[in-house]
JSON list of C-alpha atoms and ligand atoms in Angstrom, two decimals:
[
{"chain": "A", "resi": 1, "resn": "MET", "atom": "CA", "xyz": [28.29, -81.40, -12.16]},
{"chain": "A", "resi": 2, "resn": "SER", "atom": "CA", "xyz": [30.94, -83.91, -11.03]},
{"chain": "A", "resi": 3, "resn": "MET", "atom": "CA", "xyz": [34.28, -82.75, -9.87]},
{"chain": "A", "resi": 4, "resn": "PRO", "atom": "CA", "xyz": [37.21, -83.20, -12.28]},
{"chain": "A", "resi": 5, "resn": "LEU", "atom": "CA", "xyz": [39.96, -85.55, -11.09]},
{"chain": "A", "resi": 6, "resn": "PRO", "atom": "CA", "xyz": [43.26, -84.22, -9.89]},
{"chain": "A", "resi": 7, "resn": "TYR", "atom": "CA", "xyz": [45.63, -84.17, -12.91]},
{"chain": "A", "resi": 8, "resn": "GLN", "atom": "CA", "xyz": [47.83, -86.83, -11.45]},
{"chain": "A", "resi": 9, "resn": "ASP", "atom": "CA", "xyz": [44.93, -89.27, -11.88]},
{"chain": "A", "resi": 10, "resn": "VAL", "atom": "CA", "xyz": [44.68, -88.83, -15.70]},
{"chain": "A", "resi": 11, "resn": "LEU", "atom": "CA", "xyz": [48.33, -88.23, -16.49]},
{"chain": "A", "resi": 12, "resn": "ALA", "atom": "CA", "xyz": [50.13, -91.15, -18.24]},
{"chain": "A", "resi": 13, "resn": "GLU", "atom": "CA", "xyz": [53.43, -89.35, -18.55]},
{"chain": "A", "resi": 14, "resn": "VAL", "atom": "CA", "xyz": [54.98, -85.87, -18.87]},
{"chain": "A", "resi": 15, "resn": "LEU", "atom": "CA", "xyz": [55.81, -85.40, -22.56]},
{"chain": "A", "resi": 16, "resn": "VAL", "atom": "CA", "xyz": [57.52, -82.01, -22.43]},
{"chain": "A", "resi": 17, "resn": "ASP", "atom": "CA", "xyz": [58.56, -80.69, -19.00]},
{"chain": "A", "resi": 18, "resn": "GLU", "atom": "CA", "xyz": [58.51, -77.06, -17.94]},
{"chain": "A", "resi": 19, "resn": "ASP", "atom": "CA", "xyz": [62.25, -76.37, -18.52]},
{"chain": "A", "resi": 20, "resn": "SER", "atom": "CA", "xyz": [62.15, -77.88, -22.04]},
{"chain": "A", "resi": 21, "resn": "LEU", "atom": "CA", "xyz": [59.08, -75.81, -22.93]},
{"chain": "A", "resi": 22, "resn": "GLN", "atom": "CA", "xyz": [60.64, -72.57, -21.68]},
{"chain": "A", "resi": 23, "resn": "LYS", "atom": "CA", "xyz": [63.93, -73.20, -23.38]},
{"chain": "A", "resi": 24, "resn": "ARG", "atom": "CA", "xyz": [62.29, -73.91, -26.74]},
{"chain": "A", "resi": 25, "resn": "ILE", "atom": "CA", "xyz": [59.99, -70.93, -26.35]},
{"chain": "A", "resi": 26, "resn": "ALA", "atom": "CA", "xyz": [63.01, -68.70, -25.76]},
{"chain": "A", "resi": 27, "resn": "GLU", "atom": "CA", "xyz": [64.53, -70.08, -29.02]},
{"chain": "A", "resi": 28, "resn": "LEU", "atom": "CA", "xyz": [61.37, -69.38, -30.92]},
{"chain": "A", "resi": 29, "resn": "GLY", "atom": "CA", "xyz": [61.14, -65.86, -29.52]},
{"chain": "A", "resi": 30, "resn": "GLN", "atom": "CA", "xyz": [64.68, -65.20, -30.65]},
{"chain": "A", "resi": 31, "resn": "GLN", "atom": "CA", "xyz": [64.06, -66.56, -34.11]},
{"chain": "A", "resi": 32, "resn": "ILE", "atom": "CA", "xyz": [60.88, -64.51, -34.49]},
{"chain": "A", "resi": 33, "resn": "SER", "atom": "CA", "xyz": [62.67, -61.37, -33.27]},
{"chain": "A", "resi": 34, "resn": "GLN", "atom": "CA", "xyz": [65.39, -61.84, -35.93]},
{"chain": "A", "resi": 35, "resn": "ASP", "atom": "CA", "xyz": [62.94, -62.66, -38.71]},
{"chain": "A", "resi": 36, "resn": "TYR", "atom": "CA", "xyz": [60.78, -59.62, -38.07]},
{"chain": "A", "resi": 37, "resn": "ALA", "atom": "CA", "xyz": [63.55, -57.16, -37.06]},
{"chain": "A", "resi": 38, "resn": "GLY", "atom": "CA", "xyz": [62.78, -53.74, -38.43]},
{"chain": "A", "resi": 39, "resn": "GLU", "atom": "CA", "xyz": [59.22, -54.75, -39.28]},
{"chain": "A", "resi": 40, "resn": "ASP", "atom": "CA", "xyz": [55.85, -54.22, -37.73]},
{"chain": "A", "resi": 41, "resn": "LEU", "atom": "CA", "xyz": [54.42, -57.36, -36.15]},
{"chain": "A", "resi": 42, "resn": "LEU", "atom": "CA", "xyz": [50.96, -58.35, -35.02]},
{"chain": "A", "resi": 43, "resn": "ILE", "atom": "CA", "xyz": [50.49, -61.65, -33.24]},
{"chain": "A", "resi": 44, "resn": "ILE", "atom": "CA", "xyz": [47.09, -63.31, -33.30]},
{"chain": "A", "resi": 45, "resn": "CYS", "atom": "CA", "xyz": [46.48, -65.78, -30.55]},
{"chain": "A", "resi": 46, "resn": "ILE", "atom": "CA", "xyz": [43.89, -68.47, -31.16]},
{"chain": "A", "resi": 47, "resn": "LEU", "atom": "CA", "xyz": [41.83, -68.95, -27.96]},
{"chain": "A", "resi": 48, "resn": "ARG", "atom": "CA", "xyz": [41.83, -70.59, -25.65]},
{"chain": "A", "resi": 49, "resn": "GLY", "atom": "CA", "xyz": [44.60, -73.16, -25.91]},
{"chain": "A", "resi": 50, "resn": "ALA", "atom": "CA", "xyz": [47.40, -70.85, -27.09]},
{"chain": "A", "resi": 51, "resn": "VAL", "atom": "CA", "xyz": [47.10, -68.29, -24.28]},
{"chain": "A", "resi": 52, "resn": "LEU", "atom": "CA", "xyz": [49.90, -69.63, -22.04]},
{"chain": "A", "resi": 53, "resn": "PHE", "atom": "CA", "xyz": [52.20, -70.07, -25.05]},
{"chain": "A", "resi": 54, "resn": "LEU", "atom": "CA", "xyz": [51.40, -66.52, -26.25]},
{"chain": "A", "resi": 55, "resn": "THR", "atom": "CA", "xyz": [52.23, -64.89, -22.93]},
{"chain": "A", "resi": 56, "resn": "ASP", "atom": "CA", "xyz": [55.49, -66.73, -22.48]},
{"chain": "A", "resi": 57, "resn": "LEU", "atom": "CA", "xyz": [56.49, -66.30, -26.16]},
{"chain": "A", "resi": 58, "resn": "MET", "atom": "CA", "xyz": [55.86, -62.58, -26.24]},
{"chain": "A", "resi": 59, "resn": "ARG", "atom": "CA", "xyz": [58.15, -62.05, -23.28]},
{"chain": "A", "resi": 60, "resn": "LYS", "atom": "CA", "xyz": [60.89, -63.59, -25.39]},
{"chain": "A", "resi": 61, "resn": "ILE", "atom": "CA", "xyz": [60.25, -61.41, -28.44]},
{"chain": "A", "resi": 62, "resn": "ASP", "atom": "CA", "xyz": [62.39, -58.38, -28.12]},
{"chain": "A", "resi": 63, "resn": "ILE", "atom": "CA", "xyz": [60.95, -56.31, -30.93]},
{"chain": "A", "resi": 64, "resn": "PRO", "atom": "CA", "xyz": [57.87, -54.10, -30.65]},
{"chain": "A", "resi": 65, "resn": "HIS", "atom": "CA", "xyz": [54.66, -56.00, -31.43]},
{"chain": "A", "resi": 66, "resn": "THR", "atom": "CA", "xyz": [50.94, -55.94, -30.82]},
{"chain": "A", "resi": 67, "resn": "ILE", "atom": "CA", "xyz": [48.60, -58.82, -29.94]},
{"chain": "A", "resi": 68, "resn": "ASP", "atom": "CA", "xyz": [45.00, -59.69, -30.64]},
{"chain": "A", "resi": 69, "resn": "PHE", "atom": "CA", "xyz": [42.79, -62.73, -30.05]},
{"chain": "A", "resi": 70, "resn": "MET", "atom": "CA", "xyz": [40.48, -64.83, -32.09]},
{"chain": "A", "resi": 71, "resn": "ALA", "atom": "CA", "xyz": [38.28, -67.73, -31.08]},
{"chain": "A", "resi": 72, "resn": "VAL", "atom": "CA", "xyz": [37.17, -70.32, -33.56]},
{"chain": "A", "resi": 73, "resn": "ALA", "atom": "CA", "xyz": [34.91, -73.43, -33.37]},
{"chain": "A", "resi": 74, "resn": "SER", "atom": "CA", "xyz": [34.83, -76.43, -35.66]},
{"chain": "A", "resi": 75, "resn": "TYR", "atom": "CA", "xyz": [31.40, -77.13, -37.10]},
{"chain": "A", "resi": 76, "resn": "GLY", "atom": "CA", "xyz": [30.12, -80.19, -35.33]},
{"chain": "A", "resi": 77, "resn": "GLU", "atom": "CA", "xyz": [30.94, -79.32, -31.78]},
{"chain": "A", "resi": 78, "resn": "GLY", "atom": "CA", "xyz": [31.75, -82.16, -29.42]},
{"chain": "A", "resi": 79, "resn": "ALA", "atom": "CA", "xyz": [33.47, -84.16, -32.11]},
{"chain": "A", "resi": 80, "resn": "ARG", "atom": "CA", "xyz": [36.98, -85.33, -31.42]},
{"chain": "A", "resi": 81, "resn": "GLU", "atom": "CA", "xyz": [38.25, -84.50, -34.85]},
{"chain": "A", "resi": 82, "resn": "SER", "atom": "CA", "xyz": [38.13, -81.27, -36.87]},
{"chain": "A", "resi": 83, "resn": "SER", "atom": "CA", "xyz": [35.40, -81.12, -39.42]},
{"chain": "A", "resi": 84, "resn": "GLY", "atom": "CA", "xyz": [37.40, -78.96, -41.85]},
{"chain": "A", "resi": 85, "resn": "SER", "atom": "CA", "xyz": [35.40, -75.79, -41.72]},
{"chain": "A", "resi": 86, "resn": "VAL", "atom": "CA", "xyz": [35.62, -73.35, -38.79]},
{"chain": "A", "resi": 87, "resn": "ARG", "atom": "CA", "xyz": [33.50, -70.50, -37.81]},
{"chain": "A", "resi": 88, "resn": "ILE", "atom": "CA", "xyz": [34.80, -67.44, -35.96]},
{"chain": "A", "resi": 89, "resn": "THR", "atom": "CA", "xyz": [33.16, -67.21, -32.55]},
{"chain": "A", "resi": 90, "resn": "MET", "atom": "CA", "xyz": [35.14, -64.14, -31.49]},
{"chain": "A", "resi": 91, "resn": "ASP", "atom": "CA", "xyz": [36.93, -62.08, -34.09]},
{"chain": "A", "resi": 92, "resn": "ILE", "atom": "CA", "xyz": [40.00, -59.89, -33.76]},
{"chain": "A", "resi": 93, "resn": "ARG", "atom": "CA", "xyz": [39.40, -56.13, -33.42]},
{"chain": "A", "resi": 94, "resn": "THR", "atom": "CA", "xyz": [42.55, -55.12, -35.36]},
{"chain": "A", "resi": 95, "resn": "ASP", "atom": "CA", "xyz": [42.54, -54.19, -38.96]},
{"chain": "A", "resi": 96, "resn": "ILE", "atom": "CA", "xyz": [45.23, -56.52, -40.43]},
{"chain": "A", "resi": 97, "resn": "ARG", "atom": "CA", "xyz": [45.50, -54.91, -43.89]},
{"chain": "A", "resi": 98, "resn": "ASP", "atom": "CA", "xyz": [49.21, -54.42, -44.79]},
{"chain": "A", "resi": 99, "resn": "ARG", "atom": "CA", "xyz": [50.38, -55.80, -41.44]},
{"chain": "A", "resi": 100, "resn": "ASN", "atom": "CA", "xyz": [52.80, -58.74, -40.82]},
{"chain": "A", "resi": 101, "resn": "VAL", "atom": "CA", "xyz": [50.54, -61.19, -39.05]},
{"chain": "A", "resi": 102, "resn": "LEU", "atom": "CA", "xyz": [51.77, -64.22, -37.06]},
{"chain": "A", "resi": 103, "resn": "ILE", "atom": "CA", "xyz": [49.15, -66.66, -35.87]},
{"chain": "A", "resi": 104, "resn": "VAL", "atom": "CA", "xyz": [50.01, -68.40, -32.61]},
{"chain": "A", "resi": 105, "resn": "GLU", "atom": "CA", "xyz": [48.40, -71.85, -32.00]},
{"chain": "A", "resi": 106, "resn": "ASP", "atom": "CA", "xyz": [48.75, -74.46, -29.35]},
{"chain": "A", "resi": 107, "resn": "ILE", "atom": "CA", "xyz": [48.68, -77.60, -31.53]},
{"chain": "A", "resi": 108, "resn": "ILE", "atom": "CA", "xyz": [48.20, -78.51, -35.16]},
{"chain": "A", "resi": 109, "resn": "ASP", "atom": "CA", "xyz": [46.61, -81.86, -35.71]},
{"chain": "A", "resi": 110, "resn": "SER", "atom": "CA", "xyz": [44.84, -82.35, -39.04]},
{"chain": "A", "resi": 111, "resn": "GLY", "atom": "CA", "xyz": [45.74, -78.77, -39.94]},
{"chain": "A", "resi": 112, "resn": "LEU", "atom": "CA", "xyz": [42.16, -78.09, -40.99]},
{"chain": "A", "resi": 113, "resn": "THR", "atom": "CA", "xyz": [41.56, -75.41, -38.35]},
{"chain": "A", "resi": 114, "resn": "LEU", "atom": "CA", "xyz": [44.70, -73.50, -39.23]},
{"chain": "A", "resi": 115, "resn": "ALA", "atom": "CA", "xyz": [44.01, -73.78, -42.93]},
{"chain": "A", "resi": 116, "resn": "SER", "atom": "CA", "xyz": [40.61, -72.26, -42.48]},
{"chain": "A", "resi": 117, "resn": "VAL", "atom": "CA", "xyz": [41.87, -69.52, -40.24]},
{"chain": "A", "resi": 118, "resn": "MET", "atom": "CA", "xyz": [44.62, -68.63, -42.71]},
{"chain": "A", "resi": 119, "resn": "GLU", "atom": "CA", "xyz": [42.16, -68.48, -45.54]},
{"chain": "A", "resi": 120, "resn": "LEU", "atom": "CA", "xyz": [39.91, -66.20, -43.54]},
{"chain": "A", "resi": 121, "resn": "LEU", "atom": "CA", "xyz": [42.74, -63.86, -42.64]},
{"chain": "A", "resi": 122, "resn": "GLU", "atom": "CA", "xyz": [44.39, -63.93, -46.07]},
{"chain": "A", "resi": 123, "resn": "ALA", "atom": "CA", "xyz": [41.16, -62.45, -47.48]},
{"chain": "A", "resi": 124, "resn": "ARG", "atom": "CA", "xyz": [41.74, -59.39, -45.30]},
{"chain": "A", "resi": 125, "resn": "HIS", "atom": "CA", "xyz": [44.99, -58.63, -47.19]},
{"chain": "A", "resi": 126, "resn": "PRO", "atom": "CA", "xyz": [47.74, -58.70, -44.56]},
{"chain": "A", "resi": 127, "resn": "LYS", "atom": "CA", "xyz": [51.23, -57.79, -45.79]},
{"chain": "A", "resi": 128, "resn": "SER", "atom": "CA", "xyz": [52.35, -61.26, -44.65]},
{"chain": "A", "resi": 129, "resn": "LEU", "atom": "CA", "xyz": [50.75, -64.20, -42.85]},
{"chain": "A", "resi": 130, "resn": "GLN", "atom": "CA", "xyz": [52.66, -66.91, -41.03]},
{"chain": "A", "resi": 131, "resn": "ALA", "atom": "CA", "xyz": [51.92, -69.44, -38.29]},
{"chain": "A", "resi": 132, "resn": "CYS", "atom": "CA", "xyz": [53.64, -70.53, -35.18]},
{"chain": "A", "resi": 133, "resn": "THR", "atom": "CA", "xyz": [52.55, -73.61, -33.15]},
{"chain": "A", "resi": 134, "resn": "LEU", "atom": "CA", "xyz": [53.89, -74.98, -29.91]},
{"chain": "A", "resi": 135, "resn": "LEU", "atom": "CA", "xyz": [53.05, -78.56, -30.84]},
{"chain": "A", "resi": 136, "resn": "ASP", "atom": "CA", "xyz": [52.77, -80.31, -34.19]},
{"chain": "A", "resi": 137, "resn": "LYS", "atom": "CA", "xyz": [51.28, -83.78, -34.81]},
{"chain": "A", "resi": 138, "resn": "THR", "atom": "CA", "xyz": [52.71, -84.02, -38.38]},
{"chain": "A", "resi": 139, "resn": "SER", "atom": "CA", "xyz": [51.63, -87.62, -38.81]},
{"chain": "A", "resi": 140, "resn": "ARG", "atom": "CA", "xyz": [47.95, -86.64, -38.62]},
{"chain": "A", "resi": 141, "resn": "ARG", "atom": "CA", "xyz": [48.07, -83.89, -41.21]},
{"chain": "A", "resi": 142, "resn": "LYS", "atom": "CA", "xyz": [45.25, -83.70, -43.71]},
{"chain": "A", "resi": 143, "resn": "ALA", "atom": "CA", "xyz": [45.61, -80.07, -44.95]},
{"chain": "A", "resi": 144, "resn": "ASP", "atom": "CA", "xyz": [48.81, -78.93, -46.50]},
{"chain": "A", "resi": 145, "resn": "VAL", "atom": "CA", "xyz": [49.27, -75.86, -44.39]},
{"chain": "A", "resi": 146, "resn": "PRO", "atom": "CA", "xyz": [52.52, -73.87, -44.11]},
{"chain": "A", "resi": 147, "resn": "ILE", "atom": "CA", "xyz": [53.86, -73.50, -40.56]},
{"chain": "A", "resi": 148, "resn": "ARG", "atom": "CA", "xyz": [56.88, -71.25, -40.19]},
{"chain": "A", "resi": 149, "resn": "TYR", "atom": "CA", "xyz": [57.64, -71.97, -36.50]},
{"chain": "A", "resi": 150, "resn": "VAL", "atom": "CA", "xyz": [57.18, -75.25, -34.64]},
{"chain": "A", "resi": 151, "resn": "GLY", "atom": "CA", "xyz": [58.04, -75.81, -30.98]},
{"chain": "A", "resi": 152, "resn": "PHE", "atom": "CA", "xyz": [57.86, -79.54, -30.83]},
{"chain": "A", "resi": 153, "resn": "ASP", "atom": "CA", "xyz": [56.99, -82.37, -33.22]},
{"chain": "A", "resi": 154, "resn": "ILE", "atom": "CA", "xyz": [54.99, -84.86, -31.21]},
{"chain": "A", "resi": 155, "resn": "LYS", "atom": "CA", "xyz": [53.60, -88.36, -31.80]},
{"chain": "A", "resi": 156, "resn": "ASP", "atom": "CA", "xyz": [49.89, -89.03, -32.21]},
{"chain": "A", "resi": 157, "resn": "LYS", "atom": "CA", "xyz": [48.91, -89.03, -28.56]},
{"chain": "A", "resi": 158, "resn": "PHE", "atom": "CA", "xyz": [46.23, -86.94, -26.85]},
{"chain": "A", "resi": 159, "resn": "VAL", "atom": "CA", "xyz": [48.02, -84.32, -24.79]},
{"chain": "A", "resi": 160, "resn": "PHE", "atom": "CA", "xyz": [46.97, -81.73, -22.21]},
{"chain": "A", "resi": 161, "resn": "GLY", "atom": "CA", "xyz": [48.38, -78.99, -20.00]},
{"chain": "A", "resi": 162, "resn": "TYR", "atom": "CA", "xyz": [50.10, -75.71, -20.76]},
{"chain": "A", "resi": 163, "resn": "GLY", "atom": "CA", "xyz": [46.93, -74.29, -22.32]},
{"chain": "A", "resi": 164, "resn": "LEU", "atom": "CA", "xyz": [45.59, -77.53, -23.76]},
{"chain": "A", "resi": 165, "resn": "ASP", "atom": "CA", "xyz": [42.51, -78.80, -22.02]},
{"chain": "A", "resi": 166, "resn": "LEU", "atom": "CA", "xyz": [40.68, -82.02, -21.21]},
{"chain": "A", "resi": 167, "resn": "ASP", "atom": "CA", "xyz": [37.10, -80.90, -21.34]},
{"chain": "A", "resi": 168, "resn": "GLU", "atom": "CA", "xyz": [38.22, -77.37, -20.36]},
{"chain": "A", "resi": 169, "resn": "TYR", "atom": "CA", "xyz": [40.27, -78.39, -17.30]},
{"chain": "A", "resi": 170, "resn": "TYR", "atom": "CA", "xyz": [44.06, -78.64, -16.69]},
{"chain": "A", "resi": 171, "resn": "ARG", "atom": "CA", "xyz": [45.05, -75.69, -18.89]},
{"chain": "A", "resi": 172, "resn": "ASP", "atom": "CA", "xyz": [47.07, -74.32, -15.98]},
{"chain": "A", "resi": 173, "resn": "LEU", "atom": "CA", "xyz": [49.63, -77.11, -15.85]},
{"chain": "A", "resi": 174, "resn": "PRO", "atom": "CA", "xyz": [53.12, -75.78, -16.66]},
{"chain": "A", "resi": 175, "resn": "PHE", "atom": "CA", "xyz": [54.08, -78.91, -18.71]},
{"chain": "A", "resi": 176, "resn": "ILE", "atom": "CA", "xyz": [52.60, -80.99, -21.55]},
{"chain": "A", "resi": 177, "resn": "GLY", "atom": "CA", "xyz": [51.26, -84.32, -20.38]},
{"chain": "A", "resi": 178, "resn": "VAL", "atom": "CA", "xyz": [49.94, -87.39, -22.17]},
{"chain": "A", "resi": 179, "resn": "VAL", "atom": "CA", "xyz": [46.42, -88.45, -21.22]},
{"chain": "A", "resi": 180, "resn": "ASP", "atom": "CA", "xyz": [45.96, -91.89, -19.72]},
{"chain": "A", "resi": 181, "resn": "LEU", "atom": "CA", "xyz": [43.16, -93.07, -21.95]},
{"chain": "A", "resi": 182, "resn": "GLU", "atom": "CA", "xyz": [42.26, -95.89, -19.63]},
{"chain": "A", "resi": 183, "resn": "LYS", "atom": "CA", "xyz": [41.41, -93.36, -16.96]},
{"chain": "A", "resi": 184, "resn": "TYR", "atom": "CA", "xyz": [40.06, -90.53, -19.08]},
{"chain": "A", "resi": 185, "resn": "GLN", "atom": "CA", "xyz": [38.23, -90.30, -22.37]},
{"chain": "A", "resi": 186, "resn": "PRO", "atom": "CA", "xyz": [38.27, -86.68, -23.63]},
{"chain": "A", "resi": 187, "resn": "SER", "atom": "CA", "xyz": [35.09, -85.75, -25.37]},
{"chain": "A", "resi": 188, "resn": "GLU", "atom": "CA", "xyz": [36.76, -83.46, -27.99]},
{"chain": "B", "resi": 1, "resn": "LIG", "atom": "P1", "xyz": [43.18, -79.57, -36.28]},
{"chain": "B", "resi": 1, "resn": "LIG", "atom": "O1", "xyz": [42.20, -78.73, -37.05]},
{"chain": "B", "resi": 1, "resn": "LIG", "atom": "O2", "xyz": [42.92, -81.04, -36.44]},
{"chain": "B", "resi": 1, "resn": "LIG", "atom": "O3", "xyz": [44.54, -79.23, -36.60]},
{"chain": "B", "resi": 1, "resn": "LIG", "atom": "O4", "xyz": [42.86, -79.34, -34.76]},
{"chain": "B", "resi": 1, "resn": "LIG", "atom": "C1", "xyz": [43.56, -78.51, -33.94]},
{"chain": "B", "resi": 1, "resn": "LIG", "atom": "C2", "xyz": [42.78, -78.33, -32.62]},
{"chain": "B", "resi": 1, "resn": "LIG", "atom": "O5", "xyz": [42.39, -79.59, -32.08]},
{"chain": "B", "resi": 1, "resn": "LIG", "atom": "C3", "xyz": [43.72, -77.71, -31.59]},
{"chain": "B", "resi": 1, "resn": "LIG", "atom": "O6", "xyz": [43.67, -76.32, -31.66]},
{"chain": "B", "resi": 1, "resn": "LIG", "atom": "C4", "xyz": [43.18, -78.32, -30.32]},
{"chain": "B", "resi": 1, "resn": "LIG", "atom": "O7", "xyz": [42.14, -77.51, -29.85]},
{"chain": "B", "resi": 1, "resn": "LIG", "atom": "C5", "xyz": [42.61, -79.63, -30.69]},
{"chain": "B", "resi": 1, "resn": "LIG", "atom": "N1", "xyz": [43.56, -80.75, -30.40]},
{"chain": "B", "resi": 1, "resn": "LIG", "atom": "C6", "xyz": [44.16, -81.55, -31.29]},
{"chain": "B", "resi": 1, "resn": "LIG", "atom": "N2", "xyz": [44.98, -82.40, -30.68]},
{"chain": "B", "resi": 1, "resn": "LIG", "atom": "C7", "xyz": [44.82, -82.23, -29.36]},
{"chain": "B", "resi": 1, "resn": "LIG", "atom": "C8", "xyz": [45.39, -82.87, -28.17]},
{"chain": "B", "resi": 1, "resn": "LIG", "atom": "O8", "xyz": [46.25, -83.79, -28.23]},
{"chain": "B", "resi": 1, "resn": "LIG", "atom": "N3", "xyz": [45.02, -82.31, -27.00]},
{"chain": "B", "resi": 1, "resn": "LIG", "atom": "C9", "xyz": [44.16, -81.26, -26.88]},
{"chain": "B", "resi": 1, "resn": "LIG", "atom": "N4", "xyz": [43.60, -80.66, -27.94]},
{"chain": "B", "resi": 1, "resn": "LIG", "atom": "C10", "xyz": [43.96, -81.12, -29.18]},
{"chain": "B", "resi": 2, "resn": "LIG", "atom": "MG1", "xyz": [42.49, -75.24, -29.93]}
]
């Protein structure tokens, strides 16, 4: 297996720096805390991209809440675009019936992944079901999916860092970067 390049070699530009991310996440945390004040809250993090966002966000939510994790895969692995139907590769362990559920995602592109996840979860009869995404590529939307909380609206560029990967690497970066497509062609 060949070694991945240092991130500097595939980075075209920093799109959202660390300070801007943390500032916005604090605002989202405050908003969520207000909206769910006095209510029970379960946050479902979609693996693996949303992990960094979840851990920073939950530290900015000052009401009691629980977390769980779900992993999904689009049918047609390796494709760069969502196929529209997802399959659960790791399910949550929590019974969500009659609970206020907030899905936390890294990025919404076509919206097809989130639409499928919401349909799957809705069938389990939560009390409420909302979504929160750090990044939103609204211009690419194919599915009309309701998203209550959005960190940043971004242009149609392939991004990485802060949970988002390029072929599984670079999730650790504390900022969101744009891929230099002349130097790196992501395979998904
Ligand atoms: P959607 O079903 O088209 O909304 O796809 C959303 C998923 O595609 C995200 O959870 C990411 O895994 C992936 N994705 C979409 N755009 C990007 C990107 O710019 N960088 C990294 N992953 C992305
Ligand atoms: Mg993802």
